[in-house]
Amino acid sequence: MATEGGRTWTVDGDQRARSIEEIDLHDLAMQPVLKFLLAFLIGGVFFLLPVRYGGEITVPFDIAVSYITETFPGAVGVYALAIIVAGGVLTTLAMLTDEPIVGVDLSYFETSVVFWILRLAGLVLAPIMFFNLGPAWLHTPGTGGLMWGTLVYSVGIIIPIGAVFITIFVELGGLEFVGTLSRPVMKPLFKVPGRAALDSLASWVGSYSVGLYVTRNVFEQGGYHKRDVFTIATCFSTVSIGFVGVVAATLDMLALFPVIFGAYFVCVVLTGIILVRIPPISTTPKEYIAEPDPEVGFTGSLADYARFALSEAVKKADEGESFLEAATRGFVDGLKLTSLILGTILAVGLAATLLSANTPVFDILGRPLVPIIAALGIPNAAAVAPATIVGITEMYVPVLLVTETAPMAKFFIAVLAVSQLIFFSSVGPMIMDMFSDVPIRFRDLVGLFVIRTVILVPVIAGMTHLVAALGLL
């Protein structure tokens, strides 16, 4: 994606920080305050509140997904088939014409040729899996059975259900509240404006695609320079809470969802602090592609930040949608996103599981890492080693390779897979395409993946031993 004329701007010095007395705070009327608080409570409880259910400690998110997939497996299968086919058909129409079809703009479904092919592969495979066609080796519990009956079903339900609650949280003030409170740490730790917390949170509670969309808009409006964009796109385009749930569900670890998510959060913060201080991020120029609109700083006590954050959140809730409107839009957006990725996940994941089950490809690639993994005390090193590197192709592949391993190995890969961030089934090409005017190149992403992995392997090994020592594994 290029900018017209290729003109850039720079800014000398930082903007003056304003105090709370200089901010026009929003009126804290009872109705919008309660609207924000209820939305914030709904989002937090649904995703993060530990509860006991069926003899286990889990979260309401897990309960809802498990109830649907276990109670209505036939209906979930029909839904998965329909949405994969719809994604393939709509992508094909979008790629063949730029004109609306029956008045509907299909530009949302446009993609690269590679991912068009993958969605078409999913369209072909979905009926084969649903109707149990083809050879028996395609449907074994460790290959097609795992992909279709576990992963596709889980992803298909988790995204739209999660999107309902995520959108309520985001659109009714939760995003502004947490983002504003995060501003004091963004600049000193990650060298980005405080507003970048909003992009990051959009990825955490929604999708990296949403976060990248926000980043692109702010970039085009002069709110970020190129180094800001490089940092946000490669360090904070995170896997969402819902996707972490998919990983945990695949490994039968949803009961440990809060622990996995907490470890993931620490890994993202740690790698972000390090990566922004080394190339290629640190050598990216601080150039704007539009008239610069740098963030006006804010300074004050913790109480001042809290007042400012509450004001921003209540303003958003006051001006935002109703609960029903937010929930409806979230559900629709979740279905659209599911239609984009579910066919790709089925195609790539099935190929990976078949390669793993029937060829030594991943074993060969990971063989040099086996002694390192074993030395770190992680069991099933022969299975874990290849899983540490194949995540660059697709985030789910390493997870699928360790479904039959010990709990410590599962936890290690669950956290590593979501913390590596860069994978070329989706986010990599998206970053390169959306920010070609930075530019963010293929070699940059591969290098960052390698650096992240080198940092994370010993860190997550230590986390794994700590969790095991606490008796949770």
CSV table of C-alpha atoms in Angstrom, one decimal:
chain,number,residue,atom,x,y,z
A,1,MET,CA,0.0,0.0,0.0
A,2,ALA,CA,1.7,3.2,-1.2
A,3,THR,CA,1.1,6.9,-0.5
A,4,GLU,CA,0.5,9.4,-3.2
A,5,GLY,CA,3.7,11.2,-4.2
A,6,GLY,CA,5.8,9.5,-1.6
A,7,ARG,CA,6.2,12.7,0.5
A,8,THR,CA,7.2,12.4,4.1
A,9,TRP,CA,7.4,14.7,7.1
A,10,THR,CA,9.4,14.8,10.3
A,11,VAL,CA,8.8,16.5,13.6
A,12,ASP,CA,11.5,18.1,15.8
A,13,GLY,CA,11.1,17.6,19.6
A,14,ASP,CA,8.2,16.3,21.7
A,15,GLN,CA,4.8,17.9,22.2
A,16,ARG,CA,4.1,19.7,25.5
A,17,ALA,CA,2.3,17.6,28.0
A,18,ARG,CA,-1.0,18.9,29.3
A,19,SER,CA,-2.2,18.7,32.9
A,20,ILE,CA,-5.7,17.6,34.0
A,21,GLU,CA,-6.7,21.2,34.4
A,22,GLU,CA,-6.2,21.8,30.7
A,23,ILE,CA,-8.3,18.8,29.6
A,24,ASP,CA,-12.0,19.2,28.8
A,25,LEU,CA,-13.4,16.3,30.8
A,26,HIS,CA,-16.7,14.7,29.8
A,27,ASP,CA,-19.6,15.0,32.1
A,28,LEU,CA,-20.0,11.9,34.3
A,29,ALA,CA,-23.7,11.5,34.0
A,30,MET,CA,-25.2,8.5,35.7
A,31,GLN,CA,-26.5,6.7,32.6
A,32,PRO,CA,-23.3,6.6,30.5
A,33,VAL,CA,-21.2,5.8,33.6
A,34,LEU,CA,-23.4,2.8,34.3
A,35,LYS,CA,-23.3,1.8,30.6
A,36,PHE,CA,-19.5,1.8,30.7
A,37,LEU,CA,-19.2,-0.1,34.0
A,38,LEU,CA,-21.7,-2.8,32.9
A,39,ALA,CA,-19.9,-3.3,29.5
A,40,PHE,CA,-16.5,-3.4,31.3
A,41,LEU,CA,-17.9,-6.0,33.8
A,42,ILE,CA,-19.4,-8.1,31.1
A,43,GLY,CA,-16.2,-8.4,29.1
A,44,GLY,CA,-14.0,-9.0,32.1
A,45,VAL,CA,-16.2,-11.7,33.6
A,46,PHE,CA,-16.8,-13.6,30.4
A,47,PHE,CA,-13.2,-14.0,29.4
A,48,LEU,CA,-11.2,-13.9,32.7
A,49,LEU,CA,-13.3,-14.8,35.7
A,50,PRO,CA,-12.3,-18.2,37.1
A,51,VAL,CA,-15.4,-20.4,38.0
A,52,ARG,CA,-15.9,-24.0,38.9
A,53,TYR,CA,-17.9,-26.0,36.3
A,54,GLY,CA,-18.1,-29.7,35.9
A,55,GLY,CA,-15.5,-30.3,38.6
A,56,GLU,CA,-12.9,-28.0,37.0
A,57,ILE,CA,-11.9,-24.4,37.3
A,58,THR,CA,-12.6,-22.7,34.0
A,59,VAL,CA,-14.0,-19.4,32.6
A,60,PRO,CA,-17.5,-18.6,31.3
A,61,PHE,CA,-16.0,-18.3,27.8
A,62,ASP,CA,-15.1,-22.0,28.0
A,63,ILE,CA,-18.4,-23.0,29.4
A,64,ALA,CA,-20.3,-21.3,26.6
A,65,VAL,CA,-18.2,-22.8,23.8
A,66,SER,CA,-18.1,-26.3,25.3
A,67,TYR,CA,-21.9,-26.3,25.7
A,68,ILE,CA,-22.5,-25.4,22.1
A,69,THR,CA,-20.0,-27.8,20.6
A,70,GLU,CA,-20.9,-30.7,22.8
A,71,THR,CA,-24.7,-30.3,22.8
A,72,PHE,CA,-25.1,-29.5,19.1
A,73,PRO,CA,-22.2,-31.2,17.3
A,74,GLY,CA,-24.4,-31.9,14.2
A,75,ALA,CA,-25.5,-28.3,13.9
A,76,VAL,CA,-22.0,-27.0,14.4
A,77,GLY,CA,-20.7,-29.3,11.6
A,78,VAL,CA,-23.4,-27.9,9.2
A,79,TYR,CA,-22.5,-24.4,10.2
A,80,ALA,CA,-18.8,-25.0,9.7
A,81,LEU,CA,-19.4,-26.5,6.3
A,82,ALA,CA,-21.6,-23.6,5.2
A,83,ILE,CA,-19.3,-20.8,6.4
A,84,ILE,CA,-16.2,-22.3,4.8
A,85,VAL,CA,-18.0,-22.7,1.5
A,86,ALA,CA,-19.3,-19.1,1.8
A,87,GLY,CA,-15.8,-17.8,2.5
A,88,GLY,CA,-14.4,-19.5,-0.6
A,89,VAL,CA,-17.2,-18.4,-2.9
A,90,LEU,CA,-17.2,-14.8,-1.7
A,91,THR,CA,-13.4,-14.6,-2.0
A,92,THR,CA,-13.6,-15.9,-5.5
A,93,LEU,CA,-16.2,-13.3,-6.5
A,94,ALA,CA,-14.2,-10.5,-4.8
A,95,MET,CA,-11.1,-11.6,-6.7
A,96,LEU,CA,-12.8,-11.8,-10.1
A,97,THR,CA,-14.6,-8.4,-10.0
A,98,ASP,CA,-14.3,-5.0,-8.4
A,99,GLU,CA,-18.0,-4.3,-8.9
A,100,PRO,CA,-20.6,-4.9,-6.1
A,101,ILE,CA,-22.6,-8.2,-6.4
A,102,VAL,CA,-26.3,-7.6,-6.0
A,103,GLY,CA,-25.4,-4.3,-4.4
A,104,VAL,CA,-23.0,-5.9,-1.9
A,105,ASP,CA,-19.4,-4.6,-1.7
A,106,LEU,CA,-17.2,-7.7,-1.5
A,107,SER,CA,-13.9,-5.9,-1.0
A,108,TYR,CA,-13.7,-7.3,2.5
A,109,PHE,CA,-13.0,-10.7,1.0
A,110,GLU,CA,-10.2,-9.6,-1.3
A,111,THR,CA,-6.8,-11.2,-0.6
A,112,SER,CA,-3.6,-12.4,-2.2
A,113,VAL,CA,-3.6,-15.2,-4.7
A,114,VAL,CA,-1.9,-17.6,-2.2
A,115,PHE,CA,-4.7,-17.1,0.4
A,116,TRP,CA,-7.4,-17.3,-2.3
A,117,ILE,CA,-6.0,-20.7,-3.2
A,118,LEU,CA,-6.0,-21.8,0.4
A,119,ARG,CA,-9.6,-20.7,0.9
A,120,LEU,CA,-10.6,-22.6,-2.2
A,121,ALA,CA,-8.7,-25.6,-0.8
A,122,GLY,CA,-10.8,-25.3,2.4
A,123,LEU,CA,-13.9,-25.1,0.2
A,124,VAL,CA,-13.0,-28.4,-1.4
A,125,LEU,CA,-11.9,-30.1,1.9
A,126,ALA,CA,-14.9,-29.1,4.0
A,127,PRO,CA,-17.4,-31.3,2.2
A,128,ILE,CA,-14.9,-34.2,2.2
A,129,MET,CA,-14.5,-33.9,6.0
A,130,PHE,CA,-18.2,-33.3,6.7
A,131,PHE,CA,-19.4,-36.3,4.7
A,132,ASN,CA,-16.4,-38.5,5.7
A,133,LEU,CA,-15.3,-39.0,2.1
A,134,GLY,CA,-11.9,-40.2,0.8
A,135,PRO,CA,-9.3,-42.5,2.3
A,136,ALA,CA,-9.3,-43.5,5.9
A,137,TRP,CA,-5.9,-41.9,6.7
A,138,LEU,CA,-7.5,-38.6,6.0
A,139,HIS,CA,-9.9,-39.0,8.9
A,140,THR,CA,-7.7,-40.4,11.6
A,141,PRO,CA,-8.0,-38.9,15.1
A,142,GLY,CA,-4.6,-37.2,14.8
A,143,THR,CA,-5.2,-35.7,11.3
A,144,GLY,CA,-8.6,-35.0,9.8
A,145,GLY,CA,-10.5,-36.0,12.9
A,146,LEU,CA,-8.6,-33.5,15.0
A,147,MET,CA,-8.8,-30.7,12.5
A,148,TRP,CA,-12.5,-31.0,11.7
A,149,GLY,CA,-14.0,-32.3,14.9
A,150,THR,CA,-11.9,-30.2,17.3
A,151,LEU,CA,-10.2,-27.2,15.7
A,152,VAL,CA,-12.6,-26.2,13.0
A,153,TYR,CA,-15.6,-26.6,15.4
A,154,SER,CA,-13.8,-24.6,18.2
A,155,VAL,CA,-12.7,-21.8,16.0
A,156,GLY,CA,-16.0,-21.6,14.2
A,157,ILE,CA,-17.8,-21.1,17.5
A,158,ILE,CA,-15.2,-19.1,19.5
A,159,ILE,CA,-14.8,-16.2,17.1
A,160,PRO,CA,-18.4,-15.1,16.7
A,161,ILE,CA,-19.4,-15.8,20.3
A,162,GLY,CA,-16.3,-14.0,21.5
A,163,ALA,CA,-16.8,-11.2,19.1
A,164,VAL,CA,-20.2,-10.4,20.7
A,165,PHE,CA,-18.6,-9.7,24.1
A,166,ILE,CA,-15.4,-8.2,22.7
A,167,THR,CA,-17.4,-5.6,20.8
A,168,ILE,CA,-19.5,-4.7,23.8
A,169,PHE,CA,-16.3,-4.1,25.7
A,170,VAL,CA,-14.6,-2.1,23.0
A,171,GLU,CA,-17.5,0.0,21.8
A,172,LEU,CA,-18.8,1.0,25.2
A,173,GLY,CA,-15.7,2.5,26.8
A,174,GLY,CA,-13.5,-0.4,27.9
A,175,LEU,CA,-11.0,0.2,25.2
A,176,GLU,CA,-10.6,3.9,26.0
A,177,PHE,CA,-10.4,3.2,29.8
A,178,VAL,CA,-7.7,0.6,29.7
A,179,GLY,CA,-5.9,2.3,26.8
A,180,THR,CA,-5.7,5.7,28.5
A,181,LEU,CA,-4.5,4.1,31.8
A,182,SER,CA,-1.7,2.4,29.7
A,183,ARG,CA,-0.4,5.6,28.3
A,184,PRO,CA,2.3,6.2,31.0
A,185,VAL,CA,4.0,2.9,30.2
A,186,MET,CA,3.8,2.9,26.4
A,187,LYS,CA,6.4,5.7,25.7
A,188,PRO,CA,9.1,4.7,28.2
A,189,LEU,CA,8.8,0.9,27.7
A,190,PHE,CA,8.0,0.6,24.0
A,191,LYS,CA,8.9,4.1,22.6
A,192,VAL,CA,5.4,4.6,21.0
A,193,PRO,CA,2.7,7.1,21.7
A,194,GLY,CA,0.2,6.4,24.4
A,195,ARG,CA,-2.5,6.1,21.7
A,196,ALA,CA,-0.8,2.9,20.6
A,197,ALA,CA,-2.3,1.2,23.6
A,198,LEU,CA,-5.6,1.4,21.7
A,199,ASP,CA,-4.2,-0.5,18.7
A,200,SER,CA,-2.8,-3.1,21.0
A,201,LEU,CA,-6.0,-3.5,22.9
A,202,ALA,CA,-7.9,-3.8,19.7
A,203,SER,CA,-5.8,-6.9,18.9
A,204,TRP,CA,-6.0,-8.3,22.4
A,205,VAL,CA,-9.8,-8.1,22.7
A,206,GLY,CA,-10.7,-8.3,19.0
A,207,SER,CA,-8.4,-9.3,16.3
A,208,TYR,CA,-5.0,-8.4,15.0
A,209,SER,CA,-6.7,-7.4,11.8
A,210,VAL,CA,-8.7,-4.8,13.7
A,211,GLY,CA,-5.6,-3.6,15.4
A,212,LEU,CA,-3.8,-3.3,12.1
A,213,TYR,CA,-6.7,-1.4,10.6
A,214,VAL,CA,-6.6,1.1,13.4
A,215,THR,CA,-2.9,1.5,13.0
A,216,ARG,CA,-3.2,2.1,9.3
A,217,ASN,CA,-5.9,4.8,9.8
A,218,VAL,CA,-3.9,6.6,12.4
A,219,PHE,CA,-0.8,6.4,10.2
A,220,GLU,CA,-2.6,7.9,7.2
A,221,GLN,CA,-3.9,10.7,9.4
A,222,GLY,CA,-0.4,11.6,10.6
A,223,GLY,CA,-0.7,10.1,14.1
A,224,TYR,CA,2.2,7.7,13.8
A,225,HIS,CA,5.5,7.8,12.1
A,226,LYS,CA,7.1,4.8,10.4
A,227,ARG,CA,9.0,3.5,13.4
A,228,ASP,CA,5.7,3.7,15.5
A,229,VAL,CA,4.0,1.6,12.8
A,230,PHE,CA,6.8,-0.9,12.6
A,231,THR,CA,6.7,-1.4,16.3
A,232,ILE,CA,3.0,-1.7,16.7
A,233,ALA,CA,2.5,-4.0,13.6
A,234,THR,CA,5.3,-6.4,14.6
A,235,CYS,CA,5.1,-6.3,18.4
A,236,PHE,CA,1.4,-5.6,19.2
A,237,SER,CA,-0.5,-7.3,16.4
A,238,THR,CA,-1.3,-9.9,18.9
A,239,VAL,CA,-3.4,-13.1,18.9
A,240,SER,CA,-6.7,-12.2,20.4
A,241,ILE,CA,-8.1,-13.6,23.7
A,242,GLY,CA,-10.5,-15.7,21.6
A,243,PHE,CA,-7.6,-17.3,19.7
A,244,VAL,CA,-5.8,-18.1,22.8
A,245,GLY,CA,-8.9,-19.9,23.9
A,246,VAL,CA,-8.8,-21.9,20.7
A,247,VAL,CA,-5.2,-22.9,21.4
A,248,ALA,CA,-6.1,-23.9,24.9
A,249,ALA,CA,-9.2,-25.8,23.8
A,250,THR,CA,-7.2,-27.7,21.2
A,251,LEU,CA,-4.7,-28.9,23.8
A,252,ASP,CA,-7.5,-29.6,26.3
A,253,MET,CA,-6.2,-26.9,28.6
A,254,LEU,CA,-9.1,-24.4,28.7
A,255,ALA,CA,-9.2,-24.8,32.5
A,256,LEU,CA,-5.8,-23.1,32.5
A,257,PHE,CA,-6.9,-20.3,30.1
A,258,PRO,CA,-6.2,-17.5,32.6
A,259,VAL,CA,-2.7,-18.9,33.3
A,260,ILE,CA,-1.9,-19.3,29.6
A,261,PHE,CA,-3.2,-15.8,28.8
A,262,GLY,CA,-1.2,-14.3,31.7
A,263,ALA,CA,2.0,-16.0,30.5
A,264,TYR,CA,1.3,-14.8,26.9
A,265,PHE,CA,0.9,-11.2,28.1
A,266,VAL,CA,4.2,-11.3,29.9
A,267,CYS,CA,5.9,-12.7,26.8
A,268,VAL,CA,4.5,-10.0,24.5
A,269,VAL,CA,5.6,-7.2,26.9
A,270,LEU,CA,9.1,-8.6,27.4
A,271,THR,CA,9.8,-9.1,23.7
A,272,GLY,CA,8.3,-5.7,22.8
A,273,ILE,CA,10.7,-4.0,25.3
A,274,ILE,CA,13.7,-5.7,23.7
A,275,LEU,CA,12.8,-5.6,20.0
A,276,VAL,CA,12.0,-1.9,19.9
A,277,ARG,CA,15.6,-1.2,20.9
A,278,ILE,CA,17.3,-3.3,18.2
A,279,PRO,CA,17.2,-3.5,14.4
A,280,PRO,CA,15.2,-3.6,12.2
A,281,ILE,CA,12.8,-1.6,14.4
A,282,SER,CA,15.3,0.8,15.9
A,283,THR,CA,16.7,1.8,12.5
A,284,THR,CA,13.4,2.6,10.9
A,285,PRO,CA,13.1,6.4,10.2
A,286,LYS,CA,10.7,8.6,12.2
A,287,GLU,CA,9.0,9.8,9.1
A,288,TYR,CA,5.3,10.6,8.7
A,289,ILE,CA,3.4,10.0,5.4
A,290,ALA,CA,0.8,12.7,6.2
A,291,GLU,CA,0.9,16.1,7.9
A,292,PRO,CA,2.1,15.1,11.4
A,293,ASP,CA,-0.4,15.0,14.2
A,294,PRO,CA,1.7,13.8,17.1
A,295,GLU,CA,0.0,12.9,20.4
A,296,VAL,CA,-0.5,15.8,22.8
A,297,GLY,CA,1.1,14.6,26.0
A,298,PHE,CA,-0.7,14.2,29.3
A,299,THR,CA,1.0,14.5,32.7
A,300,GLY,CA,-0.3,14.1,36.2
A,301,SER,CA,-0.7,11.9,39.2
A,302,LEU,CA,-2.3,8.4,39.1
A,303,ALA,CA,-5.5,10.0,40.2
A,304,ASP,CA,-5.3,12.4,37.3
A,305,TYR,CA,-4.8,9.5,34.9
A,306,ALA,CA,-7.8,7.7,36.4
A,307,ARG,CA,-10.0,10.8,36.0
A,308,PHE,CA,-8.9,11.2,32.4
A,309,ALA,CA,-9.4,7.5,31.6
A,310,LEU,CA,-12.9,7.5,33.1
A,311,SER,CA,-13.8,10.7,31.2
A,312,GLU,CA,-12.6,9.1,27.9
A,313,ALA,CA,-14.5,5.8,28.7
A,314,VAL,CA,-17.7,7.5,29.6
A,315,LYS,CA,-17.6,9.8,26.6
A,316,LYS,CA,-17.2,6.7,24.4
A,317,ALA,CA,-20.1,4.9,26.1
A,318,ASP,CA,-22.3,8.0,25.9
A,319,GLU,CA,-21.6,8.4,22.1
A,320,GLY,CA,-21.5,4.7,21.3
A,321,GLU,CA,-24.0,2.1,20.3
A,322,SER,CA,-26.5,0.4,22.5
A,323,PHE,CA,-25.7,-3.0,24.0
A,324,LEU,CA,-27.9,-4.8,21.4
A,325,GLU,CA,-26.3,-2.8,18.5
A,326,ALA,CA,-22.8,-3.6,19.6
A,327,ALA,CA,-23.6,-7.3,20.2
A,328,THR,CA,-25.3,-7.7,16.8
A,329,ARG,CA,-22.4,-6.0,14.9
A,330,GLY,CA,-19.9,-8.0,16.8
A,331,PHE,CA,-21.6,-11.2,15.9
A,332,VAL,CA,-21.8,-10.3,12.2
A,333,ASP,CA,-18.2,-9.2,12.2
A,334,GLY,CA,-17.2,-12.4,13.9
A,335,LEU,CA,-19.0,-14.5,11.2
A,336,LYS,CA,-17.3,-12.5,8.5
A,337,LEU,CA,-13.9,-13.1,10.0
A,338,THR,CA,-14.6,-16.8,10.5
A,339,SER,CA,-15.5,-17.1,6.9
A,340,LEU,CA,-12.2,-15.7,5.9
A,341,ILE,CA,-9.9,-17.8,8.1
A,342,LEU,CA,-11.7,-21.1,8.7
A,343,GLY,CA,-11.0,-22.6,5.2
A,344,THR,CA,-7.3,-21.6,5.4
A,345,ILE,CA,-7.0,-23.1,8.9
A,346,LEU,CA,-8.5,-26.4,7.6
A,347,ALA,CA,-6.2,-26.5,4.5
A,348,VAL,CA,-3.0,-25.5,6.3
A,349,GLY,CA,-3.7,-27.4,9.5
A,350,LEU,CA,-4.7,-30.6,7.7
A,351,ALA,CA,-1.6,-30.5,5.5
A,352,ALA,CA,0.6,-30.0,8.6
A,353,THR,CA,-1.0,-32.9,10.5
A,354,LEU,CA,-0.7,-35.2,7.5
A,355,LEU,CA,2.9,-34.2,7.1
A,356,SER,CA,3.5,-34.8,10.8
A,357,ALA,CA,1.8,-38.1,10.9
A,358,ASN,CA,3.2,-39.5,7.6
A,359,THR,CA,6.5,-37.9,6.9
A,360,PRO,CA,9.7,-37.0,8.9
A,361,VAL,CA,9.7,-33.3,7.6
A,362,PHE,CA,9.1,-31.6,10.9
A,363,ASP,CA,11.4,-34.0,12.8
A,364,ILE,CA,14.2,-33.2,10.5
A,365,LEU,CA,13.7,-29.5,10.8
A,366,GLY,CA,13.5,-29.6,14.5
A,367,ARG,CA,16.3,-32.2,15.2
A,368,PRO,CA,19.0,-29.6,16.0
A,369,LEU,CA,16.7,-28.1,18.7
A,370,VAL,CA,16.0,-31.4,20.5
A,371,PRO,CA,19.0,-31.2,22.9
A,372,ILE,CA,18.2,-27.6,23.7
A,373,ILE,CA,14.6,-28.3,24.6
A,374,ALA,CA,15.6,-31.4,26.6
A,375,ALA,CA,18.2,-29.4,28.5
A,376,LEU,CA,15.5,-26.9,29.4
A,377,GLY,CA,13.6,-29.7,31.1
A,378,ILE,CA,10.6,-29.8,28.7
A,379,PRO,CA,9.3,-33.3,28.2
A,380,ASN,CA,8.7,-34.9,24.7
A,381,ALA,CA,11.6,-32.8,23.3
A,382,ALA,CA,11.4,-34.7,20.0
A,383,ALA,CA,7.9,-33.5,19.4
A,384,VAL,CA,8.3,-30.0,21.0
A,385,ALA,CA,11.5,-29.1,19.0
A,386,PRO,CA,9.9,-29.0,15.5
A,387,ALA,CA,6.9,-27.3,17.0
A,388,THR,CA,9.1,-24.3,18.1
A,389,ILE,CA,9.9,-23.4,14.5
A,390,VAL,CA,6.9,-24.4,12.3
A,391,GLY,CA,4.7,-21.6,13.8
A,392,ILE,CA,6.1,-19.2,11.2
A,393,THR,CA,3.8,-20.9,8.6
A,394,GLU,CA,0.6,-20.9,10.7
A,395,MET,CA,0.1,-20.3,14.4
A,396,TYR,CA,-2.0,-23.5,14.9
A,397,VAL,CA,0.6,-25.9,13.4
A,398,PRO,CA,2.8,-26.2,16.5
A,399,VAL,CA,-0.3,-26.7,18.6
A,400,LEU,CA,-1.4,-29.6,16.5
A,401,LEU,CA,1.9,-31.3,16.7
A,402,VAL,CA,1.8,-31.6,20.5
A,403,THR,CA,-1.7,-32.7,21.2
A,404,GLU,CA,-0.6,-36.1,22.4
A,405,THR,CA,2.3,-34.8,24.6
A,406,ALA,CA,2.7,-34.3,28.4
A,407,PRO,CA,1.0,-31.4,30.0
A,408,MET,CA,4.3,-29.4,30.4
A,409,ALA,CA,5.0,-29.8,26.7
A,410,LYS,CA,1.5,-28.6,25.9
A,411,PHE,CA,1.7,-25.6,28.1
A,412,PHE,CA,5.1,-24.6,26.7
A,413,ILE,CA,3.9,-24.8,23.1
A,414,ALA,CA,0.5,-23.1,23.9
A,415,VAL,CA,2.3,-20.0,25.2
A,416,LEU,CA,5.1,-20.1,22.6
A,417,ALA,CA,2.8,-20.5,19.6
A,418,VAL,CA,0.6,-17.4,20.5
A,419,SER,CA,3.6,-15.3,21.6
A,420,GLN,CA,5.7,-15.7,18.4
A,421,LEU,CA,3.0,-13.4,16.7
A,422,ILE,CA,4.5,-13.6,13.2
A,423,PHE,CA,3.0,-16.3,10.9
A,424,PHE,CA,2.6,-16.2,7.2
A,425,SER,CA,-0.8,-17.8,6.9
A,426,SER,CA,-2.3,-14.4,7.7
A,427,VAL,CA,-0.7,-11.6,9.7
A,428,GLY,CA,2.7,-11.6,7.8
A,429,PRO,CA,1.2,-10.9,4.4
A,430,MET,CA,-1.3,-8.5,5.9
A,431,ILE,CA,1.5,-6.4,7.5
A,432,MET,CA,3.6,-6.4,4.4
A,433,ASP,CA,0.7,-5.3,2.2
A,434,MET,CA,-0.8,-2.7,4.5
A,435,PHE,CA,2.5,-1.1,5.4
A,436,SER,CA,4.5,-1.4,2.2
A,437,ASP,CA,5.2,2.3,2.5
A,438,VAL,CA,7.2,1.8,5.7
A,439,PRO,CA,8.3,-0.7,4.4
A,440,ILE,CA,8.0,-3.9,6.4
A,441,ARG,CA,9.6,-6.6,4.3
A,442,PHE,CA,9.6,-10.4,4.3
A,443,ARG,CA,13.2,-10.6,5.6
A,444,ASP,CA,12.3,-8.3,8.5
A,445,LEU,CA,9.5,-10.5,9.6
A,446,VAL,CA,11.5,-13.7,9.3
A,447,GLY,CA,14.3,-12.1,11.3
A,448,LEU,CA,11.9,-10.9,14.0
A,449,PHE,CA,10.3,-14.3,14.2
A,450,VAL,CA,13.8,-15.9,14.8
A,451,ILE,CA,14.7,-13.3,17.5
A,452,ARG,CA,11.4,-13.7,19.3
A,453,THR,CA,11.8,-17.4,19.4
A,454,VAL,CA,15.4,-17.2,20.7
A,455,ILE,CA,14.2,-14.9,23.5
A,456,LEU,CA,11.0,-16.8,24.3
A,457,VAL,CA,12.1,-20.4,24.4
A,458,PRO,CA,14.1,-20.1,27.7
A,459,VAL,CA,11.6,-17.7,29.2
A,460,ILE,CA,8.6,-19.9,28.6
A,461,ALA,CA,10.5,-23.0,29.8
A,462,GLY,CA,11.0,-21.2,33.1
A,463,MET,CA,7.3,-20.3,33.2
A,464,THR,CA,6.4,-23.9,32.5
A,465,HIS,CA,8.5,-25.2,35.4
A,466,LEU,CA,6.9,-22.6,37.7
A,467,VAL,CA,3.4,-23.5,36.7
A,468,ALA,CA,4.2,-27.2,37.2
A,469,ALA,CA,5.8,-26.5,40.6
A,470,LEU,CA,2.5,-24.8,41.6
A,471,GLY,CA,0.7,-28.1,40.9
A,472,LEU,CA,-1.3,-26.8,37.9
A,473,LEU,CA,0.2,-29.2,35.3
